[in-house]
mmCIF file of C-alpha atoms in Angstrom:
data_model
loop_
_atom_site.group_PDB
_atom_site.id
_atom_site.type_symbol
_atom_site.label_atom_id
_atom_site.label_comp_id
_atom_site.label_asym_id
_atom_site.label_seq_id
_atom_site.Cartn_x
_atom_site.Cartn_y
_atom_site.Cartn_z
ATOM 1 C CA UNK A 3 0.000 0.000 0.000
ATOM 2 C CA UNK A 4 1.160 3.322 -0.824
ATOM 3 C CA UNK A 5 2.796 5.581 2.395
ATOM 4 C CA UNK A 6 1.096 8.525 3.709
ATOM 5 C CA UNK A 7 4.149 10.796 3.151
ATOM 6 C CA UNK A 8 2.851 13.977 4.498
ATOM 7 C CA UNK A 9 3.989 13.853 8.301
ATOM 8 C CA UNK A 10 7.563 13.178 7.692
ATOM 9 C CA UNK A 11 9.800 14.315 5.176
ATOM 10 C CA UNK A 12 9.951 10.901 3.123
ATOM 11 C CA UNK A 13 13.827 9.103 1.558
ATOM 12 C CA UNK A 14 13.170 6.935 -0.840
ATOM 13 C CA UNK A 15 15.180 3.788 -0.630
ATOM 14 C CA UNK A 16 16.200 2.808 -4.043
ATOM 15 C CA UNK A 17 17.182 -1.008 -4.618
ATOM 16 C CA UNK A 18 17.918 -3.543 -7.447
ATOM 17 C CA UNK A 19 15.806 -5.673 -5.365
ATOM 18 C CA UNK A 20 13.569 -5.660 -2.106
ATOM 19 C CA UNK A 21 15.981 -5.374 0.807
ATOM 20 C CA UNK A 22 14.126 -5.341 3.946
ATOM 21 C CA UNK A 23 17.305 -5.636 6.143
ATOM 22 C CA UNK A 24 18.484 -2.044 4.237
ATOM 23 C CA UNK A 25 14.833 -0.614 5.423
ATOM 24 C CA UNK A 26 14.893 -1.883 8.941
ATOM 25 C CA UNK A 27 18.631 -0.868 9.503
ATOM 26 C CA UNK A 28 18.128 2.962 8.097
ATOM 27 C CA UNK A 29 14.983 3.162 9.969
ATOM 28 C CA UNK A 30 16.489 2.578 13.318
ATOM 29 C CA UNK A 31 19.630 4.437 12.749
ATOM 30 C CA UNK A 32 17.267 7.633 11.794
ATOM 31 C CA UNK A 33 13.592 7.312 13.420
ATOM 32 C CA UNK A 34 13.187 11.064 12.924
ATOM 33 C CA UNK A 35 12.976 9.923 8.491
ATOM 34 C CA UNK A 36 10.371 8.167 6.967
ATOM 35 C CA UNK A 37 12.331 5.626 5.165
ATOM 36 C CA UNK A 38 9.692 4.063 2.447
ATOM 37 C CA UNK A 39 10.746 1.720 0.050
ATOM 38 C CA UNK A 40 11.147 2.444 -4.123
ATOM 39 C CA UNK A 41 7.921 -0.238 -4.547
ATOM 40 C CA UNK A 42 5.728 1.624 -2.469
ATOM 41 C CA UNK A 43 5.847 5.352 -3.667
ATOM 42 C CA UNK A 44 3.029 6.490 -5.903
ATOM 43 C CA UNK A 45 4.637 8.991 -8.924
ATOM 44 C CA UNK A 46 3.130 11.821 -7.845
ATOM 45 C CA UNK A 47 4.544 11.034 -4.041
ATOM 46 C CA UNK A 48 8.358 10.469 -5.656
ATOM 47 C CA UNK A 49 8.270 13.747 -7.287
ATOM 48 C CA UNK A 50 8.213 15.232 -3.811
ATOM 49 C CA UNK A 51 11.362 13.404 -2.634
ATOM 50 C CA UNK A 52 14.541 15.532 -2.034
ATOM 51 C CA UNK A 53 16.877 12.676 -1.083
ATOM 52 C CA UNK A 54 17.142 8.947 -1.888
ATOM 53 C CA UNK A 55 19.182 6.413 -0.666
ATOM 54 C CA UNK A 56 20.297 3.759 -3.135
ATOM 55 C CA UNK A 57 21.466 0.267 -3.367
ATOM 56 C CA UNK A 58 22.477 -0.384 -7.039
ATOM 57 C CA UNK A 59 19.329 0.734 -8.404
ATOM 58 C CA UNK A 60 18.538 0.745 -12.120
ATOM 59 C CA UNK A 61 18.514 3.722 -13.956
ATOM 60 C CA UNK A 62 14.834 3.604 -14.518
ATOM 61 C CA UNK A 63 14.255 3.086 -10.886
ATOM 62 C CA UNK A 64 16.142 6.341 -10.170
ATOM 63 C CA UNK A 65 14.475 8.325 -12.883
ATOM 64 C CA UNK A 66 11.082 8.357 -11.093
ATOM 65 C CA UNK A 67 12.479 11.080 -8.561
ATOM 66 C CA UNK A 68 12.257 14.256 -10.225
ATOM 67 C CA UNK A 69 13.004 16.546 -7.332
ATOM 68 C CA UNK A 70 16.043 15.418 -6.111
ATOM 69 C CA UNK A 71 18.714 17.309 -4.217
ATOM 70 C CA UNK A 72 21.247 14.305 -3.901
ATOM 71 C CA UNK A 73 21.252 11.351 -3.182
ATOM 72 C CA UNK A 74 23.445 8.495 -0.781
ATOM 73 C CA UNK A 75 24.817 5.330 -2.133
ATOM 74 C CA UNK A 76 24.951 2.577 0.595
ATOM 75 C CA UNK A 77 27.052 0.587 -1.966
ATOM 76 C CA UNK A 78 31.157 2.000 -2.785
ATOM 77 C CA UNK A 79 31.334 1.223 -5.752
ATOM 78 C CA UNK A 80 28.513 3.656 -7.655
ATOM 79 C CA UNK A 81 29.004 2.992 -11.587
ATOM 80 C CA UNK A 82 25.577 2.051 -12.140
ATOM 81 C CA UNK A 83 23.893 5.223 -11.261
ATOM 82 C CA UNK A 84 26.458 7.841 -11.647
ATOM 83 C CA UNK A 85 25.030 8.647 -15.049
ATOM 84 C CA UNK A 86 22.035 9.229 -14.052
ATOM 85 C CA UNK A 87 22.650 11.969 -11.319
ATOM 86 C CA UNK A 88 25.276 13.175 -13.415
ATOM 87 C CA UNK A 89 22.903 14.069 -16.430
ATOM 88 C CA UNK A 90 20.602 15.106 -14.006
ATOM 89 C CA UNK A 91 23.314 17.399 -11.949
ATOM 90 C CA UNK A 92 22.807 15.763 -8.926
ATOM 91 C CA UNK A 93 25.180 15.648 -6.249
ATOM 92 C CA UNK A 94 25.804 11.821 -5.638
ATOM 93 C CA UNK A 95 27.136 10.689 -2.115
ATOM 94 C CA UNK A 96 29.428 7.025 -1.825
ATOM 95 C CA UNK A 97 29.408 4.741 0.860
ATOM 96 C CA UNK A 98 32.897 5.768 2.868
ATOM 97 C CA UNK A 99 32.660 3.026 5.690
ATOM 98 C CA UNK A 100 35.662 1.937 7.920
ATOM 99 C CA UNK A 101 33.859 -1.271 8.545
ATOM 100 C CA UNK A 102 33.963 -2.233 4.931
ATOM 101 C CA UNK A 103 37.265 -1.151 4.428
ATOM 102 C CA UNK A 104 38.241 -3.333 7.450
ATOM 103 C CA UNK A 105 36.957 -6.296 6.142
ATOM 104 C CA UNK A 106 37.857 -6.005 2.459
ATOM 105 C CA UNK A 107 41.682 -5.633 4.208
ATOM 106 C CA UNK A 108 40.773 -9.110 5.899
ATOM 107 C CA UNK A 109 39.559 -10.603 2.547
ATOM 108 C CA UNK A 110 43.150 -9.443 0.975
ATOM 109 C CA UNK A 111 44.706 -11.167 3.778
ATOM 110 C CA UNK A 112 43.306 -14.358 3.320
ATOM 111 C CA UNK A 113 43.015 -15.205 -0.113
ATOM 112 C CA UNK A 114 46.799 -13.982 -0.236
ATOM 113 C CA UNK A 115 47.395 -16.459 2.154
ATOM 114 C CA UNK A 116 45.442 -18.871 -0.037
ATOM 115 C CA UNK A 117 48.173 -18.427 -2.986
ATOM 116 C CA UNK A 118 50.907 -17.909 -1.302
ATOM 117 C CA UNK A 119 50.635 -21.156 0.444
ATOM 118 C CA UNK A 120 49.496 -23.001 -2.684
ATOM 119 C CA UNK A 121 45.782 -24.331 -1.669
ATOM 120 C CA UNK A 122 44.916 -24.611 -4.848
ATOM 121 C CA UNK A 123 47.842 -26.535 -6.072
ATOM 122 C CA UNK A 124 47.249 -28.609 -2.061
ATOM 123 C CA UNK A 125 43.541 -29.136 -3.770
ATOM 124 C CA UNK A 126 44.763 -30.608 -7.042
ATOM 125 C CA UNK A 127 46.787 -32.905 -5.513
ATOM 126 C CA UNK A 128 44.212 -34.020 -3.274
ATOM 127 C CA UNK A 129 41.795 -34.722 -5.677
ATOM 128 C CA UNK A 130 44.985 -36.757 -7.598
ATOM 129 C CA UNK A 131 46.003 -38.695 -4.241
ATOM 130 C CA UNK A 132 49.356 -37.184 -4.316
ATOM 131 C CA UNK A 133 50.871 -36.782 -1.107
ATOM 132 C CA UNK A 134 53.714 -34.141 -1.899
ATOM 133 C CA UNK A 135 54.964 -31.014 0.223
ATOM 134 C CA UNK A 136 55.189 -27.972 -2.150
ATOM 135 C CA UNK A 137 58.454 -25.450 -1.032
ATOM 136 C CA UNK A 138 57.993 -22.691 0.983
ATOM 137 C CA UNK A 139 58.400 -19.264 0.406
ATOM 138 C CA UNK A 140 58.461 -16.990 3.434
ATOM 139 C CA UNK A 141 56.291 -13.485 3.199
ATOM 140 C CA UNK A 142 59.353 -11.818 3.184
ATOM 141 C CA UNK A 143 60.038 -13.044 -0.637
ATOM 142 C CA UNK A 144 56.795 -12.336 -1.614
ATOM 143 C CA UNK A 145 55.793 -8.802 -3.300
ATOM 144 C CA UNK A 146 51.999 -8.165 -3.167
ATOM 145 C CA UNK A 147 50.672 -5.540 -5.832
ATOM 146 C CA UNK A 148 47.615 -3.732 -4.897
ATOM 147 C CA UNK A 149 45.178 -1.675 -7.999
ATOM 148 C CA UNK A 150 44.163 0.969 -6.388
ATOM 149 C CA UNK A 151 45.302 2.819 -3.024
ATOM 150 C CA UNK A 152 42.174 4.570 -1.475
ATOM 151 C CA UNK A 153 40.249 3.580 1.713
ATOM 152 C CA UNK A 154 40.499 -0.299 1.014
ATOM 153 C CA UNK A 155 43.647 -0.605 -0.622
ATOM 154 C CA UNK A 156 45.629 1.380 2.547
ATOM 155 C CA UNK A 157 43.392 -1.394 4.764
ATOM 156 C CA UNK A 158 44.575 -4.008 2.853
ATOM 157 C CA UNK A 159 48.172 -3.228 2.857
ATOM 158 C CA UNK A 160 48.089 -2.291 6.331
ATOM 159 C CA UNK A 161 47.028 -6.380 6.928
ATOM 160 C CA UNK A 162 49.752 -7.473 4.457
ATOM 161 C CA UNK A 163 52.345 -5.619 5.585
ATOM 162 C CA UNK A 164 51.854 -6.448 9.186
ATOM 163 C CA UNK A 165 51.639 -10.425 7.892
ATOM 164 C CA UNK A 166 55.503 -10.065 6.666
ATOM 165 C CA UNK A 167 54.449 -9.341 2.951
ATOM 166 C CA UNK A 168 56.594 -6.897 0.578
ATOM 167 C CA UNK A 169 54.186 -4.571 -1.129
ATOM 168 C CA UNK A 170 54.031 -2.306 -3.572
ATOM 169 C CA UNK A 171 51.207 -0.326 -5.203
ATOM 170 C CA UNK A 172 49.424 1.778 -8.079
ATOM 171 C CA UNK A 173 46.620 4.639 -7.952
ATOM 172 C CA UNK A 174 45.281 6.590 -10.735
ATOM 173 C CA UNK A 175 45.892 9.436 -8.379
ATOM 174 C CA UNK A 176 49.575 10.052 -6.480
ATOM 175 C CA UNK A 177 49.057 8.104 -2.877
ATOM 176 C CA UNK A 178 51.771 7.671 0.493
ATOM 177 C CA UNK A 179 51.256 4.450 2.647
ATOM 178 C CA UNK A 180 54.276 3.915 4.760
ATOM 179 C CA UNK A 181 55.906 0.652 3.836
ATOM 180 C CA UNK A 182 54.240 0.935 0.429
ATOM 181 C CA UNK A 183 56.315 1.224 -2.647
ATOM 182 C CA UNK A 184 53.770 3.297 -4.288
ATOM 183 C CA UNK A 185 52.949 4.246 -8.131
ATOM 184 C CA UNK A 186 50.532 5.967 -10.562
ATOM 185 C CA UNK A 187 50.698 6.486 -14.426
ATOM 186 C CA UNK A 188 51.700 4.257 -17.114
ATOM 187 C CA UNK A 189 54.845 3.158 -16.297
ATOM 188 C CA UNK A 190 54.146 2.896 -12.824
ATOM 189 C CA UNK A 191 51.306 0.789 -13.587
ATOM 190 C CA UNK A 192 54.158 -1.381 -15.600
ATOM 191 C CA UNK A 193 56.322 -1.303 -12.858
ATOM 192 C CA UNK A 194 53.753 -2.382 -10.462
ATOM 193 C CA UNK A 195 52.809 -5.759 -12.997
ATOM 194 C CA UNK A 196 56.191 -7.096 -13.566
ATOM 195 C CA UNK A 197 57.475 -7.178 -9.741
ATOM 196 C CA UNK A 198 54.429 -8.613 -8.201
ATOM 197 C CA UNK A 199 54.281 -11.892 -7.461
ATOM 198 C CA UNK A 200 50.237 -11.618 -6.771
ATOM 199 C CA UNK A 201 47.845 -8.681 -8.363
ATOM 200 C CA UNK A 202 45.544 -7.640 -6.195
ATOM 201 C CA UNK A 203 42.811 -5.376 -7.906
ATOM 202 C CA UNK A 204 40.759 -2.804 -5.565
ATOM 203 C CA UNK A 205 40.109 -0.306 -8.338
ATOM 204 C CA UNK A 206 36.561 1.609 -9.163
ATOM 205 C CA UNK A 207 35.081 0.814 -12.155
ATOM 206 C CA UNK A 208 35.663 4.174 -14.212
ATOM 207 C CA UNK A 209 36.283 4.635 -17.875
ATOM 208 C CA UNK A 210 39.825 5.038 -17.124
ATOM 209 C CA UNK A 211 39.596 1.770 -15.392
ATOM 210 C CA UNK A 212 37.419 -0.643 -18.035
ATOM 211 C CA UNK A 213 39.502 -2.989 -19.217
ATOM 212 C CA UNK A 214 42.800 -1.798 -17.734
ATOM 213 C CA UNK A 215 44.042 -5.668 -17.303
ATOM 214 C CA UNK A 216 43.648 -6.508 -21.277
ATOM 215 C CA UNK A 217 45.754 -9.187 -23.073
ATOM 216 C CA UNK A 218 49.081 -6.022 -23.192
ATOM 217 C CA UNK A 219 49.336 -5.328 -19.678
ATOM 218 C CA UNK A 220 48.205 -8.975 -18.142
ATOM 219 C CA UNK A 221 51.333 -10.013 -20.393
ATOM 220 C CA UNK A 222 53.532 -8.092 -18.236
ATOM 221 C CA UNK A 223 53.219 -10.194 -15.386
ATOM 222 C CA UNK A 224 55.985 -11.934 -14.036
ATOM 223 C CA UNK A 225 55.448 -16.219 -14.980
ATOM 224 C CA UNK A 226 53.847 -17.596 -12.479
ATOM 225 C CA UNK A 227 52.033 -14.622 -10.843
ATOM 226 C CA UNK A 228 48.343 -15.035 -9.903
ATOM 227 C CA UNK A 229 45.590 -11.987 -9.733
ATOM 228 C CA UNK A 230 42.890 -11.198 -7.402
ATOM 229 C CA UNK A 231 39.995 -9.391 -8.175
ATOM 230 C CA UNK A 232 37.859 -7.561 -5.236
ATOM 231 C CA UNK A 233 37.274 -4.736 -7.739
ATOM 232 C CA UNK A 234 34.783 -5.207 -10.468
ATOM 233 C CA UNK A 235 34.755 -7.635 -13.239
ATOM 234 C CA UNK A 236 34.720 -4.815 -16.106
ATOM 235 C CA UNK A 237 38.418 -3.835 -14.835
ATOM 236 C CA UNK A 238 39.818 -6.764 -16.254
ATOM 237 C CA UNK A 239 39.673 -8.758 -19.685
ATOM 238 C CA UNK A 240 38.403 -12.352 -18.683
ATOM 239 C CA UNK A 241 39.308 -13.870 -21.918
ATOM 240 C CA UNK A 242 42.623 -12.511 -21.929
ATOM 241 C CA UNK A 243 43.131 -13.940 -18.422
ATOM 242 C CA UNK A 244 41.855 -17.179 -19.148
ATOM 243 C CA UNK A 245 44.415 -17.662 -22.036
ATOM 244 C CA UNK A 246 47.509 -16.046 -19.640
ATOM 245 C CA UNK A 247 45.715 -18.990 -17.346
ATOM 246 C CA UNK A 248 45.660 -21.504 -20.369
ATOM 247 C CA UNK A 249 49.068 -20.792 -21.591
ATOM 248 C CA UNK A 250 50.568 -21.868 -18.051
ATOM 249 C CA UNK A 251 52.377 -18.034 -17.420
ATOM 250 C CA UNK A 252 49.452 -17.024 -14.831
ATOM 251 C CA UNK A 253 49.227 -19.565 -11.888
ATOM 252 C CA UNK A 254 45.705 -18.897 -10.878
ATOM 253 C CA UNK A 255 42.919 -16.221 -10.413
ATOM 254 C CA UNK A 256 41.015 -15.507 -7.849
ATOM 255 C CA UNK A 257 37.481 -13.924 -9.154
ATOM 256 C CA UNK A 258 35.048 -12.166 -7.126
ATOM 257 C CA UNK A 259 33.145 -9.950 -9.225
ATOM 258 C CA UNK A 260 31.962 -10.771 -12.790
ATOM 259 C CA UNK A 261 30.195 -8.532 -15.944
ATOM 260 C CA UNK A 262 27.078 -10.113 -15.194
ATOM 261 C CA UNK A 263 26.476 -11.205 -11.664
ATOM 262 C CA UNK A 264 25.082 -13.969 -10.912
ATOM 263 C CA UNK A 265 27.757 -15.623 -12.468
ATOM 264 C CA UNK A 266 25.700 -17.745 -14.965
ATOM 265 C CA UNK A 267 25.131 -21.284 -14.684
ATOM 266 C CA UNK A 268 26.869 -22.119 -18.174
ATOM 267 C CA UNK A 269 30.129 -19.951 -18.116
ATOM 268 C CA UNK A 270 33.229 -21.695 -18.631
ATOM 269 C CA UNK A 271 34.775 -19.820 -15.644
ATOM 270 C CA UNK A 272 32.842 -21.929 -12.551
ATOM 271 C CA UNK A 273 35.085 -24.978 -14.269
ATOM 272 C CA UNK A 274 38.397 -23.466 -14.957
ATOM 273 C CA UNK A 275 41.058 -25.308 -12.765
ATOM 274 C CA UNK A 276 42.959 -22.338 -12.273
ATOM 275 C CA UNK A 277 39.982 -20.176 -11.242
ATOM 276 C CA UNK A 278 38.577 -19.880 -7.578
ATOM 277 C CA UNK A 279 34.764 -18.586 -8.396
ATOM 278 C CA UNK A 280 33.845 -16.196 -5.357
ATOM 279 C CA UNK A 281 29.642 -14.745 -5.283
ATOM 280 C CA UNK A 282 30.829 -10.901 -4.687
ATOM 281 C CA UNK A 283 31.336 -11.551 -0.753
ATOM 282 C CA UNK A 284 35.010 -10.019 -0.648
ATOM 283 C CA UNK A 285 33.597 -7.100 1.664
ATOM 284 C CA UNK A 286 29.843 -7.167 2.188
ATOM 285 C CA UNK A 287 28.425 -4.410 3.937
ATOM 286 C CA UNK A 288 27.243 -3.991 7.107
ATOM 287 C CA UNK A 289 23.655 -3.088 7.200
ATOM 288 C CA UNK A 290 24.027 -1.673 10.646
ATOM 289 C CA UNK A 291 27.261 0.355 10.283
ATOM 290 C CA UNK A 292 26.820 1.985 7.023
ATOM 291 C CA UNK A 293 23.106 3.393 8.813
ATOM 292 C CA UNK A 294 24.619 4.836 11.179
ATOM 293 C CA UNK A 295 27.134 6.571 8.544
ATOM 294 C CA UNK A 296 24.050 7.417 6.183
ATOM 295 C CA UNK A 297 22.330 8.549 9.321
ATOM 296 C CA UNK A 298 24.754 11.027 10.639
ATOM 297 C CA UNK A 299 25.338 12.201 6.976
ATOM 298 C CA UNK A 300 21.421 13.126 6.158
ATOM 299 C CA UNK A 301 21.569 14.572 9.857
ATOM 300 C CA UNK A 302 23.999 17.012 9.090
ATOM 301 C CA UNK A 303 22.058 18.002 5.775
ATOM 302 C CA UNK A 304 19.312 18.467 7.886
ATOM 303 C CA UNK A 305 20.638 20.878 10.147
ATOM 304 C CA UNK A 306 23.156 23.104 7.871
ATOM 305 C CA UNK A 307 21.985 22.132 4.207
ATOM 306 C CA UNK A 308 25.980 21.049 3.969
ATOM 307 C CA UNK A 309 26.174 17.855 2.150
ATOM 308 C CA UNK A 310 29.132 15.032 2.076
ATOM 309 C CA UNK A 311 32.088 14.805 -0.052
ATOM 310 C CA UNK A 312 29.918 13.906 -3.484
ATOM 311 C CA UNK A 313 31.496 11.891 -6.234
ATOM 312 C CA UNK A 314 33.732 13.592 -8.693
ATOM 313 C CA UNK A 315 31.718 12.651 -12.174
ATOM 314 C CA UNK A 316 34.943 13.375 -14.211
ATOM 315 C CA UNK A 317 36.836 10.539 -11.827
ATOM 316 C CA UNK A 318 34.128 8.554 -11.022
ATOM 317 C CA UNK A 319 34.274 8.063 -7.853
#
């Protein structure tokens, strides 16, 4: 049934999909907001909204809200409906969570851990019988790479680096992280590929970005390297990683995010032997502490009209 917006100034929550966990957590973290879901506005009610809060909406979703004044992404990464409020002028507000930084910087930690002390190569061998030690290479002779150097890459090379791990880095923009041997334009980039022994990638999706591990720059990894991506699948070429994979110079990939999530049921990918399939659970968010970040940030618009650092449209992010 449709909301009786008039008593409280009404957010839209705008979602790919119906989220009750997103409702229930916003609503508690601000009771004075009537928090109604995308489903339940009438047109003529959405026209009245001034801010929405969105969770990888469509565009067409988004489009219903012709009175915006911004609007708050409770997802990072915001690709999907940054061209939307950028035709539209609107100022467009990212998820900046410590929480999810945290945990993507715990994900890093452990799937490096994963390749560096060959599990996959321990599975194989399982599934052959074969009862043979692998050598062992302490952290110390192991360079990390890390795409991208904002919130979650400095969380993730704060883990690594505490773990015993060399690592060294690359950023669209310039970036300091003690202990980091850090990079940014093309031949950083380069530099960055053929030292690593592992790739992790923790870049935005941004035109810059598309495709910026194709077939030329995957072949500049050192033999024997493996990748991680925590980023999005657009950033790199899968077919050009499957045939680095195929041709034996890549020793394995670990894939998180994909073009088309759900990964589908008949992609060659779910039965590559030198792919780890992950369902985009790298850094999930927490309902309850990206509220309370959301929260505070409409708070503060309520009170002085100021809004949050908004998403550069030019960068992306």
């Amino acid at each position: 049934m449709p909301h009786d917006v008039g008593a409280k100034r009404a957010i839209a929550f705008v979602a790919g999909h119906d989220d009750q966990g997103w409702i229930d957590a916003l609503a508690a973290a601000m009771p004075h907001e009537h928090i109604i879901h995308n489903q339940d506005f009438r047109d003529e009610e959405a026209a009245t909204v001034q801010i929405a809060i969105v969770a990888n909406p469509t565009p067409e979703q988004l489009l219903r809200y012709t009175g915006l004044r911004w609007v708050h992404s409770v997802w990072a990464g915001v690709e999907r409906v940054l061209p939307v409020v950028a035709a539209q002028k609107i100022p467009l507000v990212r998820l900046i969570d410590p929480m999810l930084a945290h945990t993507m910087g715990e994900a890093v930690l452990a799937w490096t851990l994963f390749l560096h002390r060959d599990m996959p190569a321990y599975a194989a061998q399982q599934r052959q019988r074969v009862w043979q030690p692998r050598p062992y290479r302490p952290p110390g002779e192991v360079t990390i790479g890390l795409l991208g150097l904002g919130e979650m890459g400095r969380a993730a090379a704060v883990r690594l680096l505490a773990a015993g791990y060399r690592v060294c880095g690359w950023s669209q923009s310039v970036k300091k992280i003690d202990g980091v041997d850090a990079h940014t334009g093309e031949d950083g980039l380069r530099q960055v590929l053929q030292q690593a022994d592992m790739v992790v990638v923790l870049l935005p999706l941004t035109p810059q970005t598309n495709t910026l591990l194709n077939a030329e720059r995957l072949a500049m990894l050192k033999r024997g390297a493996a990748l991680v991506n925590f980023a999005r699948g657009a950033v790199v070429d899968v077919d050009a990683l499957v045939a680095e994979l195929d041709a034996g110079t890549l020793s394995h990939a670990v894939l998180d995010v994909f073009a088309t999530e759900p990964l589908p049921p008949e992609s060659a990918l779910w039965h590559h032997p030198k792919i780890t399939v992950l369902p985009h659970v790298s850094a999930p968010t927490d309902h309850t502490s990206a509220a309370r970040i959301v929260a505070a940030n409409v708070a503060r618009y309520r009170a002085d009209g100021v809004l949050p650092p908004t998403v550069d449209v030019m960068r992306g992010y």
